CSV table of C-alpha atoms and ligand atoms in Angstrom, one decimal:
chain,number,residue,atom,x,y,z
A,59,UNK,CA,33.2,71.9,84.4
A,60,UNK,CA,34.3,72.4,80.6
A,61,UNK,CA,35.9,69.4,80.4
A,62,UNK,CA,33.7,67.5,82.5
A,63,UNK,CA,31.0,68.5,80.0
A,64,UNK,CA,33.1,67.9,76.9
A,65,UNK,CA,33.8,64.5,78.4
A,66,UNK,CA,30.2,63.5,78.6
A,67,UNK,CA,29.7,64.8,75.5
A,68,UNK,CA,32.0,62.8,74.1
A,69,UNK,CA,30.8,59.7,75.4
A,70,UNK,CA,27.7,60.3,74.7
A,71,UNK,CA,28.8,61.0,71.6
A,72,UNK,CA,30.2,57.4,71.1
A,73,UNK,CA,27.0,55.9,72.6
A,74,UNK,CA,25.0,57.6,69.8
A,75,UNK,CA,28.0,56.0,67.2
A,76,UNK,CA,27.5,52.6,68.6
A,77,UNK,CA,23.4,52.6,68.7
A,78,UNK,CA,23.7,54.2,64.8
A,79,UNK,CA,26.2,51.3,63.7
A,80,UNK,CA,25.1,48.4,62.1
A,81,UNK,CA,24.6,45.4,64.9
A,82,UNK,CA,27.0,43.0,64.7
A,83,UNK,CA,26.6,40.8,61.8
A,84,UNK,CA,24.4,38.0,62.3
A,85,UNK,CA,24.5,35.6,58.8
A,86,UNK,CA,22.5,35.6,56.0
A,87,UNK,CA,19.1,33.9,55.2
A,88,UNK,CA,17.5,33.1,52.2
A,89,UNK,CA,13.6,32.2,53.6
A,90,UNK,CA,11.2,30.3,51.6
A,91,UNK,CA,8.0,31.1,52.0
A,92,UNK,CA,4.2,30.9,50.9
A,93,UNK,CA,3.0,34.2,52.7
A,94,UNK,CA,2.2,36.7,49.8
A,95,UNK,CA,-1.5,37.9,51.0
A,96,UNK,CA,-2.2,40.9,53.0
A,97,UNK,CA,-1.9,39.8,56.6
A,98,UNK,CA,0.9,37.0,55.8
A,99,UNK,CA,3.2,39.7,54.3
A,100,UNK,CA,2.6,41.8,57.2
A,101,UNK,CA,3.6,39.2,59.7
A,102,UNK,CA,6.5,38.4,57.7
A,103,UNK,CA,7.7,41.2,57.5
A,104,UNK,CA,8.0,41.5,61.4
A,105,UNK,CA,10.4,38.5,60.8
A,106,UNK,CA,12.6,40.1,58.2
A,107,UNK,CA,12.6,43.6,60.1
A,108,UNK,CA,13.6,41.8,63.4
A,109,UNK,CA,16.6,39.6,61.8
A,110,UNK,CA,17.5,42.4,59.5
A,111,UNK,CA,18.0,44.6,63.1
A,112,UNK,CA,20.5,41.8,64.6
A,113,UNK,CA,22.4,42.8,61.6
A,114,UNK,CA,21.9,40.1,59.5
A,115,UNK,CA,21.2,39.7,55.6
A,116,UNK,CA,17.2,38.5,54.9
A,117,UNK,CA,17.0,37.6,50.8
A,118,UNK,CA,13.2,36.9,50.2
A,119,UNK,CA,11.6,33.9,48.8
A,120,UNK,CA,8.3,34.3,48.2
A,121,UNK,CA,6.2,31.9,46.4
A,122,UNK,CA,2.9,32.7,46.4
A,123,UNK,CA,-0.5,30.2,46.4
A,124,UNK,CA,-2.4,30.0,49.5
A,125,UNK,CA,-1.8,26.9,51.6
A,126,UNK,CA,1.5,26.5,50.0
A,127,UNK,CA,1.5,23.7,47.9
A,128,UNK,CA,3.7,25.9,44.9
A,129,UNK,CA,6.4,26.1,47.1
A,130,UNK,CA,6.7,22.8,48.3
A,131,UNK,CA,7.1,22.3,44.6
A,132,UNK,CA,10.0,24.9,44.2
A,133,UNK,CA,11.4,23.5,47.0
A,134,UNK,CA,11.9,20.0,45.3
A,135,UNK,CA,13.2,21.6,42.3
A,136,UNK,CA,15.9,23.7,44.7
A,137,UNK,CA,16.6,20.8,46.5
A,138,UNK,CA,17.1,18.6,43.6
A,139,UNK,CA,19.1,21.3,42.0
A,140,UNK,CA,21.7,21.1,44.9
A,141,UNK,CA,20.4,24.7,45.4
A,142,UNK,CA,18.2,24.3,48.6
A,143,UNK,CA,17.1,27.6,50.4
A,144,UNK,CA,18.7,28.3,53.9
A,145,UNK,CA,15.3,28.2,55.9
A,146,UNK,CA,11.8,26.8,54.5
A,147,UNK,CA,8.0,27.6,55.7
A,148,UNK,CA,7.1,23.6,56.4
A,149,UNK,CA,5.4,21.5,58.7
A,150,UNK,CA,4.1,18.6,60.2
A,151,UNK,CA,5.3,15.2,58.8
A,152,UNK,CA,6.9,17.3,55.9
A,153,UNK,CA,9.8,17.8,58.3
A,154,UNK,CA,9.9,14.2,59.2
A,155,UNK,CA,10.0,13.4,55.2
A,156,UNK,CA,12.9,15.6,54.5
A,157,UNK,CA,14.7,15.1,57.6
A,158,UNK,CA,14.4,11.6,56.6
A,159,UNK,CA,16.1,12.4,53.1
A,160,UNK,CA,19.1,13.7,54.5
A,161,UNK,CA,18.6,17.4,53.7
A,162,UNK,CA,17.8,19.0,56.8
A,163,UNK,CA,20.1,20.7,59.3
A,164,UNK,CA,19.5,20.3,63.1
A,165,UNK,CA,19.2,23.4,65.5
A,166,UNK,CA,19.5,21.3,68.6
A,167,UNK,CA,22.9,23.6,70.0
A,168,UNK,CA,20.5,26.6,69.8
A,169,UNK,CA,17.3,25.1,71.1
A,170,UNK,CA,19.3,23.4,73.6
A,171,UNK,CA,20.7,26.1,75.0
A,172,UNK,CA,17.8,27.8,75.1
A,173,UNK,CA,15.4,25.3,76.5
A,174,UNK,CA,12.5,24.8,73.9
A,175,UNK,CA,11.5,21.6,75.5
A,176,UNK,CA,9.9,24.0,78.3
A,177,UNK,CA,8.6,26.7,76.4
A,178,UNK,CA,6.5,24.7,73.7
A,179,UNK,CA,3.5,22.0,74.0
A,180,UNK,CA,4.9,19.2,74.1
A,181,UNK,CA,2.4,17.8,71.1
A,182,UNK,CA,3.9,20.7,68.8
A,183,UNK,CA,7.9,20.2,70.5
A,184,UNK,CA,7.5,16.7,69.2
A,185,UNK,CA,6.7,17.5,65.1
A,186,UNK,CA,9.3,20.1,65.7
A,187,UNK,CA,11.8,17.3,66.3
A,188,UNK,CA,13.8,14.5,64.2
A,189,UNK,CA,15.2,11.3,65.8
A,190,UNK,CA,15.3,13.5,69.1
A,191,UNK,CA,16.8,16.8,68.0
A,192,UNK,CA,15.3,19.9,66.8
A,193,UNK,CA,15.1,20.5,63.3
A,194,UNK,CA,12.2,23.2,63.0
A,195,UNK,CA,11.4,26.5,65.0
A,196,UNK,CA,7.9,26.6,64.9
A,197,UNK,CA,6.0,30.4,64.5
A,198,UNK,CA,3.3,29.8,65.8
A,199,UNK,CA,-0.3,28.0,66.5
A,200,UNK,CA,-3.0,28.7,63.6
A,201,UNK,CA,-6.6,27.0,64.4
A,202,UNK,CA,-8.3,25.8,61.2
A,203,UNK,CA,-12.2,25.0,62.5
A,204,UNK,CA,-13.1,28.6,62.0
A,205,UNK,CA,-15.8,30.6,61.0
A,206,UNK,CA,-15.6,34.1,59.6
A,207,UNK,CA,-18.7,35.3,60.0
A,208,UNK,CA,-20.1,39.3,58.5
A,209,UNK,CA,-22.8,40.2,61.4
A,210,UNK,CA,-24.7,42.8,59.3
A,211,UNK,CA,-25.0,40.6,56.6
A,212,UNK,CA,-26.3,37.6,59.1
A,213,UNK,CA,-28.5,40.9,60.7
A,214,UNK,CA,-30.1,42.2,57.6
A,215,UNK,CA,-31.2,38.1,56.8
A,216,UNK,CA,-32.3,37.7,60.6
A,217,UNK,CA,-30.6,34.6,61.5
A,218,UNK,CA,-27.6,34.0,64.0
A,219,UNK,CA,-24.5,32.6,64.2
A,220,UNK,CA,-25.1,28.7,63.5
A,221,UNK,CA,-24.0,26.6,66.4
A,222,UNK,CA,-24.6,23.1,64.5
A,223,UNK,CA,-24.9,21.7,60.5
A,224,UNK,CA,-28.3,22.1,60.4
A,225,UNK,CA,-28.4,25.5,61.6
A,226,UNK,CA,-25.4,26.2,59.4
A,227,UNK,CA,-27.7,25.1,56.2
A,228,UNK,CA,-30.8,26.7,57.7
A,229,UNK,CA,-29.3,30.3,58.0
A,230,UNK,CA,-27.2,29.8,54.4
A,231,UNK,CA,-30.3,29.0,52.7
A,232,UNK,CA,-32.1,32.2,54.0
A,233,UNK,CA,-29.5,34.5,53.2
A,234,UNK,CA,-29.0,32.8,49.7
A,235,UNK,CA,-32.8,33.5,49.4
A,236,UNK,CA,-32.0,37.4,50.6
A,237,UNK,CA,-30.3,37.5,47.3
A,238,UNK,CA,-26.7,37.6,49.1
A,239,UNK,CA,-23.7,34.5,48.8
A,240,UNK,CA,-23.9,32.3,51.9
A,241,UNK,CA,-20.4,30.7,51.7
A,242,UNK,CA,-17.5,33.0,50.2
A,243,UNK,CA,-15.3,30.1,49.1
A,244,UNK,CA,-12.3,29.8,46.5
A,245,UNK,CA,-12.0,26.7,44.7
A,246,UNK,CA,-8.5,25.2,45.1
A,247,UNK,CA,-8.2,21.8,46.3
A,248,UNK,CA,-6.6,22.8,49.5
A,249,UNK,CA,-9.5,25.0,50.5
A,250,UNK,CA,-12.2,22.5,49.1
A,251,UNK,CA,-10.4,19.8,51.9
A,252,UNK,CA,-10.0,22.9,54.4
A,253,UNK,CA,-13.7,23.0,54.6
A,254,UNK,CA,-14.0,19.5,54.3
A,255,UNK,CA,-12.4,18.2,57.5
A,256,UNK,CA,-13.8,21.4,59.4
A,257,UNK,CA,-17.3,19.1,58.2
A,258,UNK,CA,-15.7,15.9,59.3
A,259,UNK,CA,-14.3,17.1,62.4
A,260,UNK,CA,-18.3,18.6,63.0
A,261,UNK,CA,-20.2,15.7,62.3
A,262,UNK,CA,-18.0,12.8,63.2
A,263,UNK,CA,-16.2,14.5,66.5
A,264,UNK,CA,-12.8,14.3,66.7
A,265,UNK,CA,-12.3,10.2,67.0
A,266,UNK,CA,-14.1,9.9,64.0
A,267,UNK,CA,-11.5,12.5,62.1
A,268,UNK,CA,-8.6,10.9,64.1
A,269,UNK,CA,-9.5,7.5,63.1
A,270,UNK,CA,-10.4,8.5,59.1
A,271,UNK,CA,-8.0,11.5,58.5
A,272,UNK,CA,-5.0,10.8,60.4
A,273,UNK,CA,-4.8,7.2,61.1
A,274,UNK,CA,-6.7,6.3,57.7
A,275,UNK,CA,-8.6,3.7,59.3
A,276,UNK,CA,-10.7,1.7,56.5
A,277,UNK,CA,-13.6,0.8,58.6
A,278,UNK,CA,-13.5,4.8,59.0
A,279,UNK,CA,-13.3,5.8,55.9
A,280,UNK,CA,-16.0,3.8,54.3
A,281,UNK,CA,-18.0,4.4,57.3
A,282,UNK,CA,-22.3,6.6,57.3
A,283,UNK,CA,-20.2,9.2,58.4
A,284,UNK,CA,-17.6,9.5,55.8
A,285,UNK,CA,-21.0,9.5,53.3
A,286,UNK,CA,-22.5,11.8,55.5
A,287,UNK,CA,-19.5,14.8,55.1
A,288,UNK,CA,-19.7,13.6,51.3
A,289,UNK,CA,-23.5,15.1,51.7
A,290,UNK,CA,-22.9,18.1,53.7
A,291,UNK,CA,-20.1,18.7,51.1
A,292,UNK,CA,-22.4,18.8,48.2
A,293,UNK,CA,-24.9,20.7,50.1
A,294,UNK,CA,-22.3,23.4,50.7
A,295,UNK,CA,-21.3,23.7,47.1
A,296,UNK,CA,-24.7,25.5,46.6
A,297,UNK,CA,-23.8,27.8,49.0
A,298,UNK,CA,-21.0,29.6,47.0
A,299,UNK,CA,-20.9,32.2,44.1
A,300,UNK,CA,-20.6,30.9,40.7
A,301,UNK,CA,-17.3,32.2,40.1
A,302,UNK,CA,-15.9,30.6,43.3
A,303,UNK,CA,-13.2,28.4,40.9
A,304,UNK,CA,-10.2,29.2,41.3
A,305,UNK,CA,-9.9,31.9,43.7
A,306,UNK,CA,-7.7,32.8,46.1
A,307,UNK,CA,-8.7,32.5,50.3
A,308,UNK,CA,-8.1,35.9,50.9
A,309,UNK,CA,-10.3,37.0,47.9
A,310,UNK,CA,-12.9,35.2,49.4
A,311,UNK,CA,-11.9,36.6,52.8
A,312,UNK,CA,-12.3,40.3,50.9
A,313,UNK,CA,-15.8,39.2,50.2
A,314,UNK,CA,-17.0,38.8,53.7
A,315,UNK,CA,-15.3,42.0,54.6
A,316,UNK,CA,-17.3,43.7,52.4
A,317,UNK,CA,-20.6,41.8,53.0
A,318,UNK,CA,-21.0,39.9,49.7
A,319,UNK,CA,-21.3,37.0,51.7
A,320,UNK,CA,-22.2,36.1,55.0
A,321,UNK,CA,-19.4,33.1,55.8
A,322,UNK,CA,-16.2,32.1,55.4
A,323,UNK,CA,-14.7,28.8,56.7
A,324,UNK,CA,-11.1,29.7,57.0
A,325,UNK,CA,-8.0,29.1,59.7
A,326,UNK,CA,-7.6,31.9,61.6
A,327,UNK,CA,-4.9,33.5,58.9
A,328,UNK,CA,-8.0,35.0,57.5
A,329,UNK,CA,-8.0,37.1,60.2
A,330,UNK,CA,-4.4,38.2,59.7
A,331,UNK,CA,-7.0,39.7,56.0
A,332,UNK,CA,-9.3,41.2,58.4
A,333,UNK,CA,-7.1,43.1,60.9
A,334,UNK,CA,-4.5,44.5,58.0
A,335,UNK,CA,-7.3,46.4,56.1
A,336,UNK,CA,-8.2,48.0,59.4
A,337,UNK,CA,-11.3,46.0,60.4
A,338,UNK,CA,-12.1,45.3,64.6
A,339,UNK,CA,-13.3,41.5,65.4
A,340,UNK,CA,-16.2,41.6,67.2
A,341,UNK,CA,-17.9,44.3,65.7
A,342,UNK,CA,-16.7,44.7,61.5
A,343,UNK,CA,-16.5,40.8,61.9
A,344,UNK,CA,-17.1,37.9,64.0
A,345,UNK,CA,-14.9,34.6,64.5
A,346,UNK,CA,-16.9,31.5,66.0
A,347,UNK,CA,-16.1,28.4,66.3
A,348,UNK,CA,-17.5,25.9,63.0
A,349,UNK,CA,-19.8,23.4,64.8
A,350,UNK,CA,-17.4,20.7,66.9
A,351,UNK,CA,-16.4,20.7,70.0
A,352,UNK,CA,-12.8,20.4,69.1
A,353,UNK,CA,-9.6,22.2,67.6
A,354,UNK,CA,-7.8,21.6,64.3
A,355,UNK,CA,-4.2,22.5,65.0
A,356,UNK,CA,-2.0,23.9,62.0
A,357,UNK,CA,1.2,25.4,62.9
A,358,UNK,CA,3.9,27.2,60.7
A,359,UNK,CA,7.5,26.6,61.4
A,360,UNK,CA,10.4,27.3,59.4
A,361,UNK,CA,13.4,24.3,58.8
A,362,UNK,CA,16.5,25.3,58.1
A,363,UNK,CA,18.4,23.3,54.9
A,364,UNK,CA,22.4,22.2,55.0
A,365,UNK,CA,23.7,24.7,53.4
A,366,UNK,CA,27.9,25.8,53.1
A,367,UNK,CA,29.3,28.8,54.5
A,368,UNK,CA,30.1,30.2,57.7
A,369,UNK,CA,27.7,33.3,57.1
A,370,UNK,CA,24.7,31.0,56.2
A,371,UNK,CA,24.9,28.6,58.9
A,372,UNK,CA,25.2,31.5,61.4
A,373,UNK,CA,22.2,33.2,60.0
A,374,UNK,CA,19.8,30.0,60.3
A,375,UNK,CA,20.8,29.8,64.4
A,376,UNK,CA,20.3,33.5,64.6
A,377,UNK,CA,16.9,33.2,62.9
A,378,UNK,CA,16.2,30.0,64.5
A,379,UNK,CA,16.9,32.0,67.8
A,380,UNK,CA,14.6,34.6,67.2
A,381,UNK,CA,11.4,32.9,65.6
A,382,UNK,CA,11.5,31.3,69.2
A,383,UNK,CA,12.3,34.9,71.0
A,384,UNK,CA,8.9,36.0,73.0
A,385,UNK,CA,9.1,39.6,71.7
A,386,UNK,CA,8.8,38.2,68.1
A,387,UNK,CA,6.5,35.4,68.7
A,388,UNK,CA,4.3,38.3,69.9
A,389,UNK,CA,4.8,41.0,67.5
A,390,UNK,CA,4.3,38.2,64.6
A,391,UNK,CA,1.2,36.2,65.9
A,392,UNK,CA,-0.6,39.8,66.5
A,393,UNK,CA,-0.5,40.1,63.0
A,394,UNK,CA,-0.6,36.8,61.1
A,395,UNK,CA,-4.2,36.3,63.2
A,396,UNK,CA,-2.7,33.3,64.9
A,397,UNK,CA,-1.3,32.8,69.0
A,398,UNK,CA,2.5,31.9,70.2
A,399,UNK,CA,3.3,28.9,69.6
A,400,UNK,CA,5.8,29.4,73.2
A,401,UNK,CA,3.3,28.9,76.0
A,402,UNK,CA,4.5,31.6,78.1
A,403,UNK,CA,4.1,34.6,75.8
A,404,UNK,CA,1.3,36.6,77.6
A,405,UNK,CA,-1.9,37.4,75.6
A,406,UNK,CA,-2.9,40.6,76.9
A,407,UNK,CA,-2.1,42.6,74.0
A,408,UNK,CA,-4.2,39.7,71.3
A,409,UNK,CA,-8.0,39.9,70.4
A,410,UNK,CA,-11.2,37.8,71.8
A,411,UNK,CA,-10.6,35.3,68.9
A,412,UNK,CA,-6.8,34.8,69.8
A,413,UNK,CA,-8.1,34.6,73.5
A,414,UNK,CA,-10.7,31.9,72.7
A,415,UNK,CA,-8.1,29.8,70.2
A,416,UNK,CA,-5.8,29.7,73.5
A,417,UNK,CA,-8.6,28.4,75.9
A,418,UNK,CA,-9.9,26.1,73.1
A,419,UNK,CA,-7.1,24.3,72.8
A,420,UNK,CA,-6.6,24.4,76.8
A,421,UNK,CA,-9.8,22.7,76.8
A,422,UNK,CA,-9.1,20.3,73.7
A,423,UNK,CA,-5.6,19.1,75.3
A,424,UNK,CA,-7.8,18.2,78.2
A,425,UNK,CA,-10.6,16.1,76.8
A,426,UNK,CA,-7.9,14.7,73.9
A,427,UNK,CA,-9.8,16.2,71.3
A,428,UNK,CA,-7.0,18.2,69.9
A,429,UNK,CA,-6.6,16.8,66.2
A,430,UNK,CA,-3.8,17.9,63.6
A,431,UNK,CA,-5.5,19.3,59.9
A,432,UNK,CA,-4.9,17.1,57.2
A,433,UNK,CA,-5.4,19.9,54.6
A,434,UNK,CA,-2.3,21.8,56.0
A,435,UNK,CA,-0.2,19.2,56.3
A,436,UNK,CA,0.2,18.5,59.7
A,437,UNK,CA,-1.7,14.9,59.5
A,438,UNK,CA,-0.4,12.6,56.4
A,439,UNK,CA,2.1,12.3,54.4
A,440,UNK,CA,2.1,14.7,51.5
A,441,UNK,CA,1.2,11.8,49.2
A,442,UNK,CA,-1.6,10.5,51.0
A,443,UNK,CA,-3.2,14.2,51.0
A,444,UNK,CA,-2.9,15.0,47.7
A,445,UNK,CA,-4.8,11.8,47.5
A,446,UNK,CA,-7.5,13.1,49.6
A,447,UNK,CA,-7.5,16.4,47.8
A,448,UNK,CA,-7.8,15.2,44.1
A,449,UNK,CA,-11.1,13.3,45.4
A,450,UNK,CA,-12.9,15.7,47.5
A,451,UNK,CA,-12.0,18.6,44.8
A,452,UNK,CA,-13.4,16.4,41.9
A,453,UNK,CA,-16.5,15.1,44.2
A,454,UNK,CA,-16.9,19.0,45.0
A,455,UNK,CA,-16.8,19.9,41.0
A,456,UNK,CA,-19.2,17.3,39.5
A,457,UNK,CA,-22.1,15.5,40.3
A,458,UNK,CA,-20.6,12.6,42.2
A,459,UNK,CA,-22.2,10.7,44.3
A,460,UNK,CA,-21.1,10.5,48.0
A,461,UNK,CA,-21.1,6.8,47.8
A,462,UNK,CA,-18.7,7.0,44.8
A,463,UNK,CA,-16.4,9.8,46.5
A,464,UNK,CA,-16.2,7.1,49.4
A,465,UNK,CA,-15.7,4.7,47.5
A,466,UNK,CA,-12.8,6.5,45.5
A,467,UNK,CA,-11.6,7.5,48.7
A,468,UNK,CA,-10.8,4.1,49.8
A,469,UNK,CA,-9.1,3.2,46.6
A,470,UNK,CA,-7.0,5.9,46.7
A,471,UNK,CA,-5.7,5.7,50.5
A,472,UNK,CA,-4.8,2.3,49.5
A,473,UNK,CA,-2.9,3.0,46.3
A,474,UNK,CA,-0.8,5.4,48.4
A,475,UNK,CA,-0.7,3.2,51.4
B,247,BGC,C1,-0.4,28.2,56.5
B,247,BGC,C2,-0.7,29.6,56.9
B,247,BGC,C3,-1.1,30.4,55.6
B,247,BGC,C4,-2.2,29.7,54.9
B,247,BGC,C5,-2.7,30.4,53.6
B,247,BGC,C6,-1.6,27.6,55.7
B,247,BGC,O1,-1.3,26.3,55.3
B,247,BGC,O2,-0.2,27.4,57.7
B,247,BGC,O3,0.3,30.2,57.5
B,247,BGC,O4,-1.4,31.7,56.0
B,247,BGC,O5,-1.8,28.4,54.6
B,247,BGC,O6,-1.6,30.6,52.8
C-alpha cells in the first residue's frame, strides 16, 4: 500500500514537474503592430499570452496611430534597413505589394497542412494569398459601416436611431440644438475617409462604391453622386466639436461613452473601447448599422517577413498556427469587438452586434453587396488612398466646394493611376 502510494505520488509528482516546465520552445517573434488603444491592447495581448504559453519568445512592436498608417511607415524604414520585423499587422493589397517586392515569407506548409482553404471565406482566403500560396494569417473580420450610437443622449433629444441620411441630419441637428455634439469625430485623414465611404457606400449602394472606390471608375467618380457624398460630407463637418482636429478614434469613442455626443461612425474596433471600460451593448450603448444595405469588410491579418534563423522562422509557423487556432480566434475577436475570421468558430459566447456583423455579411455575400473599405486598406493600393485621403481631409477642412473636391478627385486618381 506504502509503496503503491509513494509510487503515485511520485508520478504525480512528475506530472506536476512537466505541467510547471516551460512548453517546449516554440521560436521567437518580433510583431509589428498598430494596436495601442484600450480594446486593441487587450485583444493583443490574448495573442502574446497564447504564443508566449507554447513557449515561445513574443518581443513587442507597437507603433501607435489609429488606422495604422505610422507603422506602415516604420515598416519601410525596417525593411529598407535590412531589419524587417518577423510578423507585421497588414492587409489587403498591402500584402500583394510586398509580396510582390520580394520580402515576404510564405506559410503555405502550415496552412496546408492545416486546411485554411476550408476554414476561411473564400473572398478573405484569396487577399490572404500570393501567386497561390499563403502569405498572411488573417485575425479576424472587422465591419466598418457602423454606428456607435449613446441611447440616453438620443432619449433625452427625443429622436431615434436614424435609419437613412436624412434622418441621420434630422436627429444630429436636434441634438446639436439640445446643446450636446452630434458626431464625436477625430480629424485624421483616415477617419475623415472612414466616414466618408460609410457616406458613399449609403447614398450610392454598393455598385456605386465598387465602381468609384475600388475599381476607380471615372464616369464614377465624377458622377451626382460622388458630388452628392462631397455634400453630406460638408454637412457632417457641422456636426462635430470644435476641437475634433487631430484626435484620436478612441477619444472620440470615450466621448460617446460618456454622452458628450450622441454618434460615432466607427468599425466595430470601437467596440473593442466600449466593452474594455466595462460598458454592455445594448443598453450603455447601441451599434446599428450606418444607412446602406451593405457591409464594408476590413480584416486584420498579420504577414510574416524573411527573416534568418532557425528560432525566428519557427516562431512565425507557430504564430501563424495559432492566429488561425479556433480557441484564439475566439478569445481575440471577443475582445478586439470584431467576429472570426474562420467560419466555423461558434458565436455563442459574442454579443448582438457580433451576431448581426455575422448575418450581415451572410446576407451581403448573398446579394454581392459585400465591398472591401478603401480607408483600411483593403481596396487600393496604398498610393491611390493616400490620394483619396489628402482630398477628402482638405475638402473636410476648408470651404471647398464639392464640385472642386470632385474635380480634384479625378486629377488625383489619374496622377496615381
Ligand atoms: C484596423 C483595426 C484597428 C483600427 C484602429 C484598422 O485599420 O483594422 O484593427 O483597431 O484600424 O486602429
Amino acid at each position: 500500500m506504502a509503496i503503491r502510494h509513494s509510487v503515485s505520488c511520485a508520478l504525480l509528482a512528475s506530472a506536476v514537474a512537466v505541467a510547471a516546465a516551460p512548453a517546449q520552445a516554440a521560436g521567437t517573434v518580433e510583431v509589428l503592430h498598430w494596436w495601442t488603444s484600450g480594446g486593441e491592447a487587450k485583444a493583443v495581448g490574448e495573442l502574446k499570452k497564447a504564443f508566449e504559453a507554447q513557449g515561445g519568445k513574443w518581443i513587442d512592436s507597437p507603433i501607435a496611430g489609429g488606422g495604422g498608417d505610422p507603422a506602415m511607415t516604420a515598416l519601410r524604414a525596417r525593411v529598407v534597413a535590412g531589419n524587417p520585423p518577423t510578423a507585421v499587422q497588414l492587409k489587403g493589397p498591402g500584402i500583394q505589394e510586398w509580396a510582390r517586392e520580394g520580402t515576404v515569407a510564405d506559410i503555405e506548409e502550415v496552412a496546408a497542412r492545416e486546411g485554411w482553404d476550408d476554414k476561411l471565406p473564400p473572398v478573405l482566403a484569396d487577399i490572404m494569398k500570393y501567386e497561390g500560396k499563403y502569405v498572411a494569417a488573417p485575425v479576424n473580420i472587422h465591419r466598418v459601416d457602423w454606428m456607435w450610437v449613446n441611447p440616453a443622449v438620443l432619449e433625452k433629444a427625443g429622436v431615434s436611431v436614424p435609419t437613412t441620411w436624412d434622418e441621420f441630419n434630422a436627429a444630429a441637428e436636434t441634438i446639436k440644438a439640445a446643446g450636446i455634439t452630434p458626431l464625436a469625430h477625430g480629424g485624421q485623414p483616415w477617419q475623415d475617409a472612414t466616414i466618408f465611404e460609410v457616406v458613399a457606400l449609403g447614398l450610392g449602394g454598393a455598385d456605386f462604391y465598387r465602381k468609384a472606390l475600388v475599381e476607380l471608375d471615372a464616369d464614377a467618380l465624377q458622377s451626382d453622386t460622388m458630388v452628392k457624398v462631397f455634400d453630406q460630407m460638408r454637412v457632417m463637418r457641422g456636426f462635430v466639436d470644435p476641437n475634433f482636429s487631430g484626435r484620436d478614434w478612441n477619444l472620440a469613442t470615450g466621448m460617446v461613452m460618456r454622452g458628450e455626443a450622441a454618434f460615432q461612425i466607427m468599425g466595430d474596433w470601437a467596440k473593442g473601447e466600449f466593452l474594455a471600460a466595462g460598458k454592455a451593448p445594448g443598453t450603455d450603448f447601441v451599434c446599428a448599422a450606418a444607412p446602406g444595405d451593405a457591409f464594408i469588410l476590413n480584416s486584420d491579418s498579420f504577414v510574416m517577413f524573411k527573416v534568418r534563423g532557425e528560432d525566428r522562422v519557427e516562431g512565425q509557423k507557430v504564430l501563424a498556427s495559432l492566429i488561425m487556432s479556433p480557441e484564439f480566434q475566439g478569445t481575440f475577436n471577443l475582445a478586439k469587438g470584431s467576429i472570426p475570421a474562420r467560419i466555423d468558430v461558434p458565436l455563442d459566447a459574442f454579443d448582438d452586434c457580433a451576431k448581426k456583423s455575422h448575418d450581415d455579411l451572410t446576407k451581403a455575400i448573398e446579394a454581392g453587396t459585400l465591398v472591401p473599405s478603401m480607408a483600411h486598406e483593403m481596396a487600393i493600393p496604398r498610393s491611390v488612398r493616400g490620394e483619396f485621403l489628402d482630398v477628402i481631409t482638405e475638402h473636410f477642412n476648408s470651404d471647398m466646394s464639392s464640385a472642386e473636391a470632385v474635380k480634384r478627385l479625378v486629377e488625383a486618381v489619374e496622377r496615381a493611376g
